Amino acid sequence: MSRLLIRGGNRLQGEVTIQGAKNSVLPILAATILTGGSVELRRCPRLRDVEASIRILQALGCKAGWRGDVLEVDTAGMSGCDVPDALMREMRSSVIFLGAILARCGEASLTSPGGCELGPRPIDLHLSGLRALGAEIDDTGGTLHCKAAKLTGREIVLGFPSVGATENLMLAACGAEGVTVLSNAAREPEIEDLQGFLNTCGAEITGAGTSTVVIRGGRPLHGGTYTILPDRIAAATYLCGAASAGGEVFLRDAREEHLSAVTAVLREAGCDVTGGSAGIVCRRTGRLTAPRPIRTAPYPGFPTDAQAILMAALLRSRGATVFEENIFENRYRHVDELVRMGADIKTEGKVAVIEGVKELYGAKVRAPDLRGGAALAVAALSAEGETSLTNIKLMDRGYDCIENAFTLLGGNIKRVNY
Ligand code: UD1
């Protein structure tokens, strides 16, 4: 097992190139199933969740392997339509494979993803949308048995703009006869990236990035080469690292247009943030000031995935900051760990109130989830003394070696085995 040892106090200075987006590559790996051909994915991050997706593809009889940061996938020889339970448990978002397998094979069987570290993870919107397209789904006994002799395009109005449901239905709709119109769709940049990949492979999808996505199904798809979008949450992590520790960093390839909810708060708190075509520069010199309340919301609102990380950056700011978490029920598990480091945080239901403190102190802490772990690293960079951060396998789900990125930026952070 490994842990991170982080000694706070170094100002961050330097440049890091932003990895490909975890939340783009996972649905795109599911989408490779629809192509029935050979796909080359560039800027593909090496993440535990990507490795889990590769194992799912291999369990289905597909081929997948690395060439540098290029992932090559060939789904021509796909022979199965059941995802093994152990792989479903490894990654809750594996439900995204359902729409793709169903569209390609006419049947799919996988275990229900259940709850995860962020609380219950219902998939009712995924299932009702797939049923609307003509799938028969038996979800009794913890296993989803799905069959669809034929899928037919139609209009589907999502009750909530769920990212995963929008993606799952886009994938299934590619295999449906006729036109599917998804209304109240999620608008995240990763949905546009999925559209970009599928269209590169011959699909006809428009509207991703807006709340209405139109899929003209039934077109034959083929393989292709595609470059994954830079990861806006990884970029937010390094921005918040600079806001926490001070200094000046350049995040190559980061796109400010995808991060404006985060950069607006950082500017309000006192950071200089400049976005350009090459990336984003963030500079922090004086003490930060608490910004106005931050409420998580579907894109383009403030991302729930950046809530913990921004909180960590604001722990030593002047005044009180209020957070309201509106997407997941159980997303303040980093709070108790931050309090161990000297933070002053009170939570009640959806709300957390942070009173700025003068100092943070290194402590023994444990990553409660992927972004909560990143938040602890961000806080540790500005804490006095050494922090020992365990359970970092959860962070490896979404960061391609977070310690390497922070080391490039001058942070004192190393991974040790124990
Ligand atoms: C995706 C992201 C995750 C991010 C989240 C919200 C991936 C792989 N993961 O997760 O990093 O935190 O978006 O931006 O892209 N819901 C239902 N019924 C459903 C589906 C969702 O009630 O059928 C609820 C969820 O419980 C949650 C909310 O909708 O409260 C948002 O979930 P959703 O947008 O689906 O998130 P994911 O796709 O799981």
Tab-separated table of C-alpha atoms and ligand atoms in Angstrom:
chain	number	residue	atom	x	y	z
A	1	MET	CA	0.000	0.000	0.000
A	2	SER	CA	1.117	3.554	-0.605
A	3	ARG	CA	0.621	6.886	1.063
A	4	LEU	CA	1.576	10.467	0.290
A	5	LEU	CA	3.924	12.413	2.530
A	6	ILE	CA	3.423	16.142	2.064
A	7	ARG	CA	5.487	18.822	3.751
A	8	GLY	CA	3.740	22.175	3.533
A	9	GLY	CA	5.201	25.621	3.157
A	10	ASN	CA	6.650	25.685	-0.384
A	11	ARG	CA	5.077	28.273	-2.633
A	12	LEU	CA	4.094	26.690	-5.940
A	13	GLN	CA	5.949	27.826	-9.011
A	14	GLY	CA	6.115	26.283	-12.459
A	15	GLU	CA	4.170	24.565	-15.156
A	16	VAL	CA	2.165	21.379	-15.493
A	17	THR	CA	0.325	19.910	-18.493
A	18	ILE	CA	-3.252	18.923	-17.751
A	19	GLN	CA	-4.115	15.230	-18.211
A	20	GLY	CA	-7.039	13.981	-20.301
A	21	ALA	CA	-10.414	14.119	-18.580
A	22	LYS	CA	-11.458	11.091	-16.546
A	23	ASN	CA	-15.124	11.877	-17.078
A	24	SER	CA	-14.613	12.028	-20.855
A	25	VAL	CA	-12.534	8.933	-21.285
A	26	LEU	CA	-14.843	6.615	-19.320
A	27	PRO	CA	-17.966	7.112	-21.497
A	28	ILE	CA	-15.762	7.192	-24.614
A	29	LEU	CA	-14.325	3.788	-23.680
A	30	ALA	CA	-17.900	2.487	-23.410
A	31	ALA	CA	-18.641	4.125	-26.779
A	32	THR	CA	-15.808	2.209	-28.477
A	33	ILE	CA	-18.115	-0.824	-28.267
A	34	LEU	CA	-20.490	0.838	-30.754
A	35	THR	CA	-17.755	1.364	-33.337
A	36	GLY	CA	-17.002	-2.356	-33.793
A	37	GLY	CA	-13.590	-1.274	-35.007
A	38	SER	CA	-10.205	-0.006	-34.006
A	39	VAL	CA	-9.939	3.227	-32.018
A	40	GLU	CA	-6.931	5.279	-30.958
A	41	LEU	CA	-7.454	7.569	-27.958
A	42	ARG	CA	-4.836	10.266	-27.463
A	43	ARG	CA	-4.110	12.202	-24.257
A	44	CYS	CA	-5.584	9.243	-22.416
A	45	PRO	CA	-4.858	9.475	-18.671
A	46	ARG	CA	-3.535	6.376	-16.867
A	47	LEU	CA	-6.085	6.093	-14.117
A	48	ARG	CA	-7.413	3.218	-12.029
A	49	ASP	CA	-10.879	3.844	-13.488
A	50	VAL	CA	-9.449	3.648	-17.013
A	51	GLU	CA	-7.732	0.346	-16.142
A	52	ALA	CA	-11.070	-0.912	-14.770
A	53	SER	CA	-12.773	0.066	-18.043
A	54	ILE	CA	-10.053	-1.739	-19.996
A	55	ARG	CA	-10.724	-4.876	-17.939
A	56	ILE	CA	-14.453	-4.572	-18.704
A	57	LEU	CA	-13.699	-4.291	-22.434
A	58	GLN	CA	-11.386	-7.310	-22.221
A	59	ALA	CA	-14.013	-9.317	-20.301
A	60	LEU	CA	-16.359	-8.614	-23.223
A	61	GLY	CA	-13.799	-10.006	-25.681
A	62	CYS	CA	-12.396	-6.675	-26.915
A	63	LYS	CA	-8.711	-5.777	-27.145
A	64	ALA	CA	-7.171	-2.766	-25.405
A	65	GLY	CA	-3.563	-1.750	-24.767
A	66	TRP	CA	-1.298	1.266	-24.196
A	67	ARG	CA	1.226	2.877	-26.524
A	68	GLY	CA	2.646	5.743	-24.416
A	69	ASP	CA	-0.328	7.924	-23.495
A	70	VAL	CA	-2.282	6.542	-26.451
A	71	LEU	CA	-4.823	3.844	-25.659
A	72	GLU	CA	-5.635	1.508	-28.528
A	73	VAL	CA	-8.946	-0.329	-28.391
A	74	ASP	CA	-10.331	-2.835	-30.864
A	75	THR	CA	-13.905	-3.923	-30.304
A	76	ALA	CA	-14.329	-5.907	-33.557
A	77	GLY	CA	-14.043	-9.242	-31.769
A	78	MET	CA	-16.514	-8.472	-28.955
A	79	SER	CA	-18.001	-11.787	-27.876
A	80	GLY	CA	-19.868	-11.208	-24.600
A	81	CYS	CA	-22.565	-8.932	-23.223
A	82	ASP	CA	-22.244	-9.582	-19.468
A	83	VAL	CA	-20.076	-7.412	-17.223
A	84	PRO	CA	-18.697	-9.485	-14.289
A	85	ASP	CA	-19.845	-8.372	-10.836
A	86	ALA	CA	-16.284	-7.811	-9.550
A	87	LEU	CA	-15.655	-5.255	-12.316
A	88	MET	CA	-18.993	-3.519	-11.723
A	89	ARG	CA	-18.055	-3.109	-8.057
A	90	GLU	CA	-14.656	-1.678	-8.915
A	91	MET	CA	-16.162	1.343	-10.634
A	92	ARG	CA	-19.695	2.572	-9.979
A	93	SER	CA	-19.818	4.511	-13.236
A	94	SER	CA	-19.484	1.230	-15.194
A	95	VAL	CA	-23.272	1.404	-15.662
A	96	ILE	CA	-22.359	3.609	-18.635
A	97	PHE	CA	-21.522	0.391	-20.516
A	98	LEU	CA	-25.187	-0.629	-20.429
A	99	GLY	CA	-26.434	1.612	-23.258
A	100	ALA	CA	-23.500	0.710	-25.499
A	101	ILE	CA	-23.676	-3.071	-24.973
A	102	LEU	CA	-27.440	-3.043	-25.450
A	103	ALA	CA	-27.182	-1.067	-28.688
A	104	ARG	CA	-24.511	-3.388	-30.076
A	105	CYS	CA	-25.720	-6.811	-28.857
A	106	GLY	CA	-29.454	-6.387	-28.232
A	107	GLU	CA	-28.944	-7.637	-24.690
A	108	ALA	CA	-26.817	-6.856	-21.640
A	109	SER	CA	-26.451	-8.131	-18.136
A	110	LEU	CA	-24.695	-6.352	-15.307
A	111	THR	CA	-25.037	-6.003	-11.576
A	112	SER	CA	-26.709	-2.908	-10.227
A	113	PRO	CA	-24.071	-0.333	-9.171
A	114	GLY	CA	-25.693	0.347	-5.766
A	115	GLY	CA	-24.224	2.964	-3.416
A	116	CYS	CA	-20.717	4.425	-3.330
A	117	GLU	CA	-18.629	6.688	-1.155
A	118	LEU	CA	-20.718	9.728	-2.197
A	119	GLY	CA	-23.976	8.143	-1.010
A	120	PRO	CA	-26.766	6.416	-2.938
A	121	ARG	CA	-26.205	6.329	-6.687
A	122	PRO	CA	-29.632	5.696	-8.237
A	123	ILE	CA	-29.887	4.829	-11.944
A	124	ASP	CA	-33.652	5.262	-12.369
A	125	LEU	CA	-33.162	7.932	-15.077
A	126	HIS	CA	-30.858	5.623	-17.041
A	127	LEU	CA	-33.350	2.753	-16.837
A	128	SER	CA	-36.515	4.709	-17.622
A	129	GLY	CA	-34.811	6.294	-20.646
A	130	LEU	CA	-33.612	2.916	-21.937
A	131	ARG	CA	-37.112	1.496	-21.449
A	132	ALA	CA	-38.524	4.440	-23.414
A	133	LEU	CA	-36.224	3.439	-26.299
A	134	GLY	CA	-37.698	-0.074	-26.185
A	135	ALA	CA	-35.461	-2.002	-23.795
A	136	GLU	CA	-36.975	-4.594	-21.479
A	137	ILE	CA	-35.155	-4.447	-18.164
A	138	ASP	CA	-35.521	-6.785	-15.226
A	139	ASP	CA	-33.772	-5.185	-12.268
A	140	THR	CA	-34.819	-7.573	-9.519
A	141	GLY	CA	-32.220	-9.327	-7.344
A	142	GLY	CA	-29.398	-6.862	-7.806
A	143	THR	CA	-28.742	-7.785	-11.448
A	144	LEU	CA	-29.923	-5.870	-14.490
A	145	HIS	CA	-31.019	-8.184	-17.291
A	146	CYS	CA	-31.715	-6.053	-20.349
A	147	LYS	CA	-33.032	-7.076	-23.747
A	148	ALA	CA	-33.920	-5.061	-26.806
A	149	ALA	CA	-34.632	-6.846	-30.082
A	150	LYS	CA	-34.975	-3.356	-31.526
A	151	LEU	CA	-34.445	0.121	-30.092
A	152	THR	CA	-36.523	2.982	-31.477
A	153	GLY	CA	-35.657	6.665	-31.259
A	154	ARG	CA	-38.084	8.991	-29.466
A	155	GLU	CA	-38.249	12.103	-27.313
A	156	ILE	CA	-37.078	11.652	-23.715
A	157	VAL	CA	-37.313	14.357	-21.073
A	158	LEU	CA	-34.883	13.749	-18.203
A	159	GLY	CA	-36.280	14.596	-14.756
A	160	PHE	CA	-32.787	15.881	-13.776
A	161	PRO	CA	-29.826	16.669	-16.057
A	162	SER	CA	-27.875	13.573	-15.007
A	163	VAL	CA	-24.475	13.310	-16.674
A	164	GLY	CA	-24.401	9.509	-16.725
A	165	ALA	CA	-28.008	9.124	-17.896
A	166	THR	CA	-27.461	11.622	-20.733
A	167	GLU	CA	-24.383	9.665	-21.860
A	168	ASN	CA	-25.986	6.237	-21.506
A	169	LEU	CA	-28.980	7.344	-23.570
A	170	MET	CA	-26.782	8.960	-26.238
A	171	LEU	CA	-24.986	5.623	-26.593
A	172	ALA	CA	-28.173	3.552	-26.772
A	173	ALA	CA	-29.778	6.037	-29.172
A	174	CYS	CA	-26.911	5.580	-31.644
A	175	GLY	CA	-28.165	2.025	-32.070
A	176	ALA	CA	-31.855	2.968	-32.259
A	177	GLU	CA	-33.812	3.355	-35.482
A	178	GLY	CA	-34.848	6.981	-36.029
A	179	VAL	CA	-34.307	10.193	-34.124
A	180	THR	CA	-33.933	10.503	-30.334
A	181	VAL	CA	-34.306	13.915	-28.727
A	182	LEU	CA	-32.973	14.176	-25.161
A	183	SER	CA	-34.437	17.185	-23.360
A	184	ASN	CA	-33.139	18.573	-20.069
A	185	ALA	CA	-29.874	16.825	-20.897
A	186	ALA	CA	-26.731	17.493	-18.859
A	187	ARG	CA	-24.550	20.199	-20.476
A	188	GLU	CA	-21.107	19.219	-19.146
A	189	PRO	CA	-18.147	19.615	-21.567
A	190	GLU	CA	-17.557	15.848	-21.291
A	191	ILE	CA	-20.925	15.262	-23.005
A	192	GLU	CA	-19.704	17.381	-25.905
A	193	ASP	CA	-16.548	15.292	-25.937
A	194	LEU	CA	-18.606	12.101	-26.194
A	195	GLN	CA	-20.525	13.644	-29.105
A	196	GLY	CA	-17.189	14.620	-30.709
A	197	PHE	CA	-15.879	11.063	-30.439
A	198	LEU	CA	-19.061	9.419	-31.705
A	199	ASN	CA	-19.344	11.825	-34.658
A	200	THR	CA	-15.688	11.140	-35.537
A	201	CYS	CA	-16.719	7.489	-35.764
A	202	GLY	CA	-19.670	8.205	-38.055
A	203	ALA	CA	-22.553	9.037	-35.688
A	204	GLU	CA	-24.876	11.974	-36.283
A	205	ILE	CA	-25.402	13.821	-33.013
A	206	THR	CA	-26.009	17.518	-32.466
A	207	GLY	CA	-26.691	19.737	-29.485
A	208	ALA	CA	-24.348	18.243	-26.846
A	209	GLY	CA	-23.331	21.049	-24.502
A	210	THR	CA	-26.896	22.419	-24.629
A	211	SER	CA	-29.915	20.965	-22.846
A	212	THR	CA	-31.277	19.339	-26.035
A	213	VAL	CA	-29.243	16.568	-27.656
A	214	VAL	CA	-30.474	15.091	-30.948
A	215	ILE	CA	-29.222	11.666	-32.046
A	216	ARG	CA	-30.002	10.293	-35.518
A	217	GLY	CA	-29.587	6.599	-34.830
A	218	GLY	CA	-29.004	3.534	-36.941
A	219	ARG	CA	-25.940	4.823	-38.797
A	220	PRO	CA	-23.056	2.385	-39.217
A	221	LEU	CA	-20.127	3.447	-37.030
A	222	HIS	CA	-16.441	2.800	-37.635
A	223	GLY	CA	-13.144	3.204	-35.777
A	224	GLY	CA	-11.147	6.427	-35.578
A	225	THR	CA	-8.601	8.547	-33.725
A	226	TYR	CA	-9.657	11.010	-31.067
A	227	THR	CA	-7.940	13.282	-28.524
A	228	ILE	CA	-9.516	13.414	-25.050
A	229	LEU	CA	-10.471	16.799	-23.590
A	230	PRO	CA	-8.166	18.217	-20.861
A	231	ASP	CA	-9.511	17.471	-17.370
A	232	ARG	CA	-11.179	20.541	-15.864
A	233	ILE	CA	-11.302	19.022	-12.365
A	234	ALA	CA	-7.584	18.147	-12.411
A	235	ALA	CA	-6.995	21.752	-13.541
A	236	ALA	CA	-9.198	23.022	-10.696
A	237	THR	CA	-7.096	20.937	-8.288
A	238	TYR	CA	-3.822	22.594	-9.333
A	239	LEU	CA	-5.446	26.061	-9.361
A	240	CYS	CA	-6.603	25.433	-5.808
A	241	GLY	CA	-3.138	24.123	-4.928
A	242	ALA	CA	-1.689	27.488	-5.963
A	243	ALA	CA	-4.462	29.345	-4.133
A	244	SER	CA	-3.683	27.318	-1.005
A	245	ALA	CA	0.128	27.423	-1.026
A	246	GLY	CA	0.638	30.736	-2.854
A	247	GLY	CA	2.940	31.323	-5.830
A	248	GLU	CA	2.325	31.300	-9.566
A	249	VAL	CA	1.489	28.304	-11.750
A	250	PHE	CA	0.812	27.762	-15.442
A	251	LEU	CA	-1.582	24.961	-16.340
A	252	ARG	CA	-0.870	24.047	-19.950
A	253	ASP	CA	-3.956	23.021	-21.969
A	254	ALA	CA	-6.417	23.941	-19.196
A	255	ARG	CA	-9.477	25.607	-20.708
A	256	GLU	CA	-10.857	28.516	-18.776
A	257	GLU	CA	-14.181	28.403	-20.607
A	258	HIS	CA	-14.847	25.071	-18.829
A	259	LEU	CA	-13.727	26.372	-15.446
A	260	SER	CA	-15.326	29.781	-15.217
A	261	ALA	CA	-17.428	28.890	-12.144
A	262	VAL	CA	-14.207	27.956	-10.295
A	263	THR	CA	-11.981	30.770	-11.566
A	264	ALA	CA	-14.678	33.363	-10.720
A	265	VAL	CA	-14.564	32.280	-7.055
A	266	LEU	CA	-10.755	32.212	-6.975
A	267	ARG	CA	-10.626	35.742	-8.408
A	268	GLU	CA	-13.199	36.937	-5.891
A	269	ALA	CA	-11.050	35.441	-3.118
A	270	GLY	CA	-7.998	37.386	-4.341
A	271	CYS	CA	-6.144	35.232	-6.899
A	272	ASP	CA	-5.006	36.616	-10.263
A	273	VAL	CA	-6.258	34.130	-12.851
A	274	THR	CA	-5.658	34.621	-16.578
A	275	GLY	CA	-6.920	32.209	-19.194
A	276	GLY	CA	-5.533	32.068	-22.739
A	277	SER	CA	-5.356	29.696	-25.682
A	278	ALA	CA	-2.327	27.850	-24.218
A	279	GLY	CA	-3.718	27.404	-20.709
A	280	ILE	CA	-4.369	29.205	-17.426
A	281	VAL	CA	-2.033	31.172	-15.155
A	282	CYS	CA	-2.953	31.502	-11.479
A	283	ARG	CA	-1.067	33.738	-9.051
A	284	ARG	CA	-1.693	34.220	-5.363
A	285	THR	CA	0.365	36.552	-3.201
A	286	GLY	CA	-1.568	38.006	-0.227
A	287	ARG	CA	-3.993	36.284	2.162
A	288	LEU	CA	-7.281	35.199	0.515
A	289	THR	CA	-10.627	36.695	1.489
A	290	ALA	CA	-13.736	34.537	1.918
A	291	PRO	CA	-15.873	34.725	-1.246
A	292	ARG	CA	-19.681	34.747	-1.421
A	293	PRO	CA	-21.516	31.413	-0.819
A	294	ILE	CA	-20.681	28.616	-3.224
A	295	ARG	CA	-23.532	26.386	-4.354
A	296	THR	CA	-22.851	23.262	-6.391
A	297	ALA	CA	-25.110	22.798	-9.414
A	298	PRO	CA	-25.151	21.029	-12.774
A	299	TYR	CA	-22.849	22.603	-15.400
A	300	PRO	CA	-22.370	25.518	-16.000
A	301	GLY	CA	-22.907	25.928	-12.238
A	302	PHE	CA	-20.177	25.268	-9.679
A	303	PRO	CA	-19.022	21.614	-10.057
A	304	THR	CA	-19.608	19.281	-7.127
A	305	ASP	CA	-16.292	17.627	-8.023
A	306	ALA	CA	-14.450	20.872	-7.155
A	307	GLN	CA	-16.283	21.535	-3.870
A	308	ALA	CA	-13.867	19.751	-1.528
A	309	ILE	CA	-10.819	21.044	-3.377
A	310	LEU	CA	-11.910	24.692	-3.265
A	311	MET	CA	-12.881	24.315	0.389
A	312	ALA	CA	-9.318	23.175	1.128
A	313	ALA	CA	-7.928	26.268	-0.617
A	314	LEU	CA	-10.109	28.627	1.442
A	315	LEU	CA	-9.380	27.241	4.925
A	316	ARG	CA	-6.951	30.053	5.790
A	317	SER	CA	-8.848	32.902	4.142
A	318	ARG	CA	-10.023	36.015	5.976
A	319	GLY	CA	-13.701	35.639	7.025
A	320	ALA	CA	-16.287	32.865	6.680
A	321	THR	CA	-17.119	30.896	3.531
A	322	VAL	CA	-20.409	29.044	3.059
A	323	PHE	CA	-20.750	25.977	0.829
A	324	GLU	CA	-24.015	24.353	-0.231
A	325	GLU	CA	-23.700	20.864	-1.749
A	326	ASN	CA	-26.730	20.209	-3.940
A	327	ILE	CA	-25.687	17.222	-6.081
A	328	PHE	CA	-24.616	14.403	-3.739
A	329	GLU	CA	-25.897	13.621	-0.245
A	330	ASN	CA	-22.676	12.438	1.277
A	331	ARG	CA	-20.031	14.777	0.020
A	332	TYR	CA	-18.575	16.350	3.165
A	333	ARG	CA	-16.535	13.357	4.288
A	334	HIS	CA	-13.325	15.357	3.836
A	335	VAL	CA	-14.465	17.798	6.546
A	336	ASP	CA	-13.490	15.664	9.559
A	337	GLU	CA	-10.062	15.073	8.039
A	338	LEU	CA	-9.542	18.799	7.317
A	339	VAL	CA	-10.547	19.551	10.923
A	340	ARG	CA	-7.708	17.236	12.050
A	341	MET	CA	-5.385	19.643	10.247
A	342	GLY	CA	-6.704	22.613	12.228
A	343	ALA	CA	-9.538	23.772	9.955
A	344	ASP	CA	-12.657	25.323	11.505
A	345	ILE	CA	-15.629	23.819	9.631
A	346	LYS	CA	-19.216	23.183	10.754
A	347	THR	CA	-21.669	21.233	8.626
A	348	GLU	CA	-25.404	20.853	8.805
A	349	GLY	CA	-27.147	18.917	6.041
A	350	LYS	CA	-26.198	20.433	2.705
A	351	VAL	CA	-24.367	23.396	4.221
A	352	ALA	CA	-20.787	23.778	5.428
A	353	VAL	CA	-19.438	26.953	7.035
A	354	ILE	CA	-15.686	27.527	7.053
A	355	GLU	CA	-14.206	30.107	9.421
A	356	GLY	CA	-10.776	31.060	8.147
A	357	VAL	CA	-7.912	30.055	10.486
A	358	LYS	CA	-4.395	31.477	10.636
A	359	GLU	CA	-2.550	28.158	10.342
A	360	LEU	CA	-3.076	24.570	9.314
A	361	TYR	CA	-0.961	21.749	10.737
A	362	GLY	CA	0.289	18.546	9.147
A	363	ALA	CA	-1.593	15.486	10.414
A	364	LYS	CA	-2.297	11.819	9.715
A	365	VAL	CA	-5.327	11.840	7.417
A	366	ARG	CA	-7.143	9.400	5.131
A	367	ALA	CA	-8.644	10.093	1.708
A	368	PRO	CA	-12.409	9.556	2.094
A	369	ASP	CA	-13.063	9.609	-1.664
A	370	LEU	CA	-11.333	10.734	-4.867
A	371	ARG	CA	-11.807	14.518	-4.652
A	372	GLY	CA	-11.800	14.545	-0.840
A	373	GLY	CA	-8.305	13.041	-1.036
A	374	ALA	CA	-7.178	15.729	-3.466
A	375	ALA	CA	-8.567	18.354	-1.078
A	376	LEU	CA	-6.416	16.963	1.748
A	377	ALA	CA	-3.337	17.215	-0.492
A	378	VAL	CA	-4.228	20.830	-1.361
A	379	ALA	CA	-4.600	21.724	2.334
A	380	ALA	CA	-1.382	19.888	3.250
A	381	LEU	CA	0.632	21.981	0.774
A	382	SER	CA	0.007	25.042	2.945
A	383	ALA	CA	0.095	23.339	6.355
A	384	GLU	CA	2.936	23.565	8.815
A	385	GLY	CA	4.842	20.307	9.104
A	386	GLU	CA	4.215	16.953	7.494
A	387	THR	CA	0.930	15.343	6.456
A	388	SER	CA	0.628	11.619	5.935
A	389	LEU	CA	-2.236	10.879	3.542
A	390	THR	CA	-3.436	7.272	3.278
A	391	ASN	CA	-6.043	5.442	1.173
A	392	ILE	CA	-4.658	7.175	-1.910
A	393	LYS	CA	-5.827	4.386	-4.196
A	394	LEU	CA	-9.063	6.367	-4.352
A	395	MET	CA	-7.125	9.367	-5.703
A	396	ASP	CA	-5.491	7.154	-8.343
A	397	ARG	CA	-9.010	6.621	-9.741
A	398	GLY	CA	-8.928	10.142	-11.149
A	399	TYR	CA	-5.386	11.574	-11.068
A	400	ASP	CA	-2.513	10.385	-13.213
A	401	CYS	CA	0.002	10.609	-10.299
A	402	ILE	CA	-1.098	13.743	-8.461
A	403	GLU	CA	2.272	13.808	-6.652
A	404	ASN	CA	4.166	14.210	-9.940
A	405	ALA	CA	2.059	17.229	-10.933
A	406	PHE	CA	2.516	18.931	-7.552
A	407	THR	CA	6.257	18.093	-7.571
A	408	LEU	CA	6.616	19.766	-10.982
A	409	LEU	CA	4.994	22.816	-9.406
A	410	GLY	CA	7.547	22.827	-6.566
A	411	GLY	CA	5.448	21.139	-3.880
A	412	ASN	CA	7.189	18.878	-1.351
A	413	ILE	CA	5.204	15.691	-1.857
A	414	LYS	CA	6.221	12.076	-2.330
A	415	ARG	CA	4.617	8.654	-2.556
A	416	VAL	CA	5.998	6.020	-0.217
A	417	ASN	CA	5.126	2.342	0.098
A	418	TYR	CA	4.402	0.857	3.503
B	1	UD1	C1	-20.865	12.300	-13.105
B	1	UD1	C2	-19.368	12.345	-12.890
B	1	UD1	C3	-19.046	12.718	-11.457
B	1	UD1	C4	-19.737	14.017	-11.066
B	1	UD1	C5	-21.227	13.957	-11.395
B	1	UD1	C6	-21.950	15.279	-11.186
B	1	UD1	C7	-18.575	10.690	-14.452
B	1	UD1	C8	-17.916	9.370	-14.669
B	1	UD1	N1	-18.823	11.035	-13.174
B	1	UD1	O1	-21.385	11.279	-12.249
B	1	UD1	O2	-17.630	12.885	-11.353
B	1	UD1	O3	-19.583	14.235	-9.682
B	1	UD1	O4	-21.415	13.578	-12.769
B	1	UD1	O5	-21.349	16.271	-11.927
B	1	UD1	O6	-18.814	11.437	-15.396
B	1	UD1	N2	-29.373	10.740	-10.189
B	1	UD1	C9	-30.609	10.151	-10.002
B	1	UD1	N3	-31.006	9.175	-10.876
B	1	UD1	C10	-30.251	8.766	-11.906
B	1	UD1	C11	-29.003	9.374	-12.115
B	1	UD1	C12	-28.579	10.363	-11.220
B	1	UD1	O7	-31.324	10.480	-9.058
B	1	UD1	O8	-30.688	7.886	-12.673
B	1	UD1	C13	-28.890	11.789	-9.243
B	1	UD1	C14	-27.640	11.344	-8.490
B	1	UD1	O9	-27.964	10.583	-7.350
B	1	UD1	C15	-27.005	12.642	-8.116
B	1	UD1	C16	-27.358	13.540	-9.315
B	1	UD1	O10	-28.458	12.906	-9.974
B	1	UD1	O11	-27.606	13.163	-6.963
B	1	UD1	C17	-26.221	13.750	-10.279
B	1	UD1	O12	-25.803	12.529	-10.798
B	1	UD1	P1	-25.186	12.363	-12.254
B	1	UD1	O13	-25.184	13.662	-12.957
B	1	UD1	O14	-25.876	11.215	-12.900
B	1	UD1	O15	-23.703	11.961	-11.910
B	1	UD1	P2	-22.878	10.747	-12.494
B	1	UD1	O16	-23.102	10.613	-13.949
B	1	UD1	O17	-23.034	9.555	-11.624
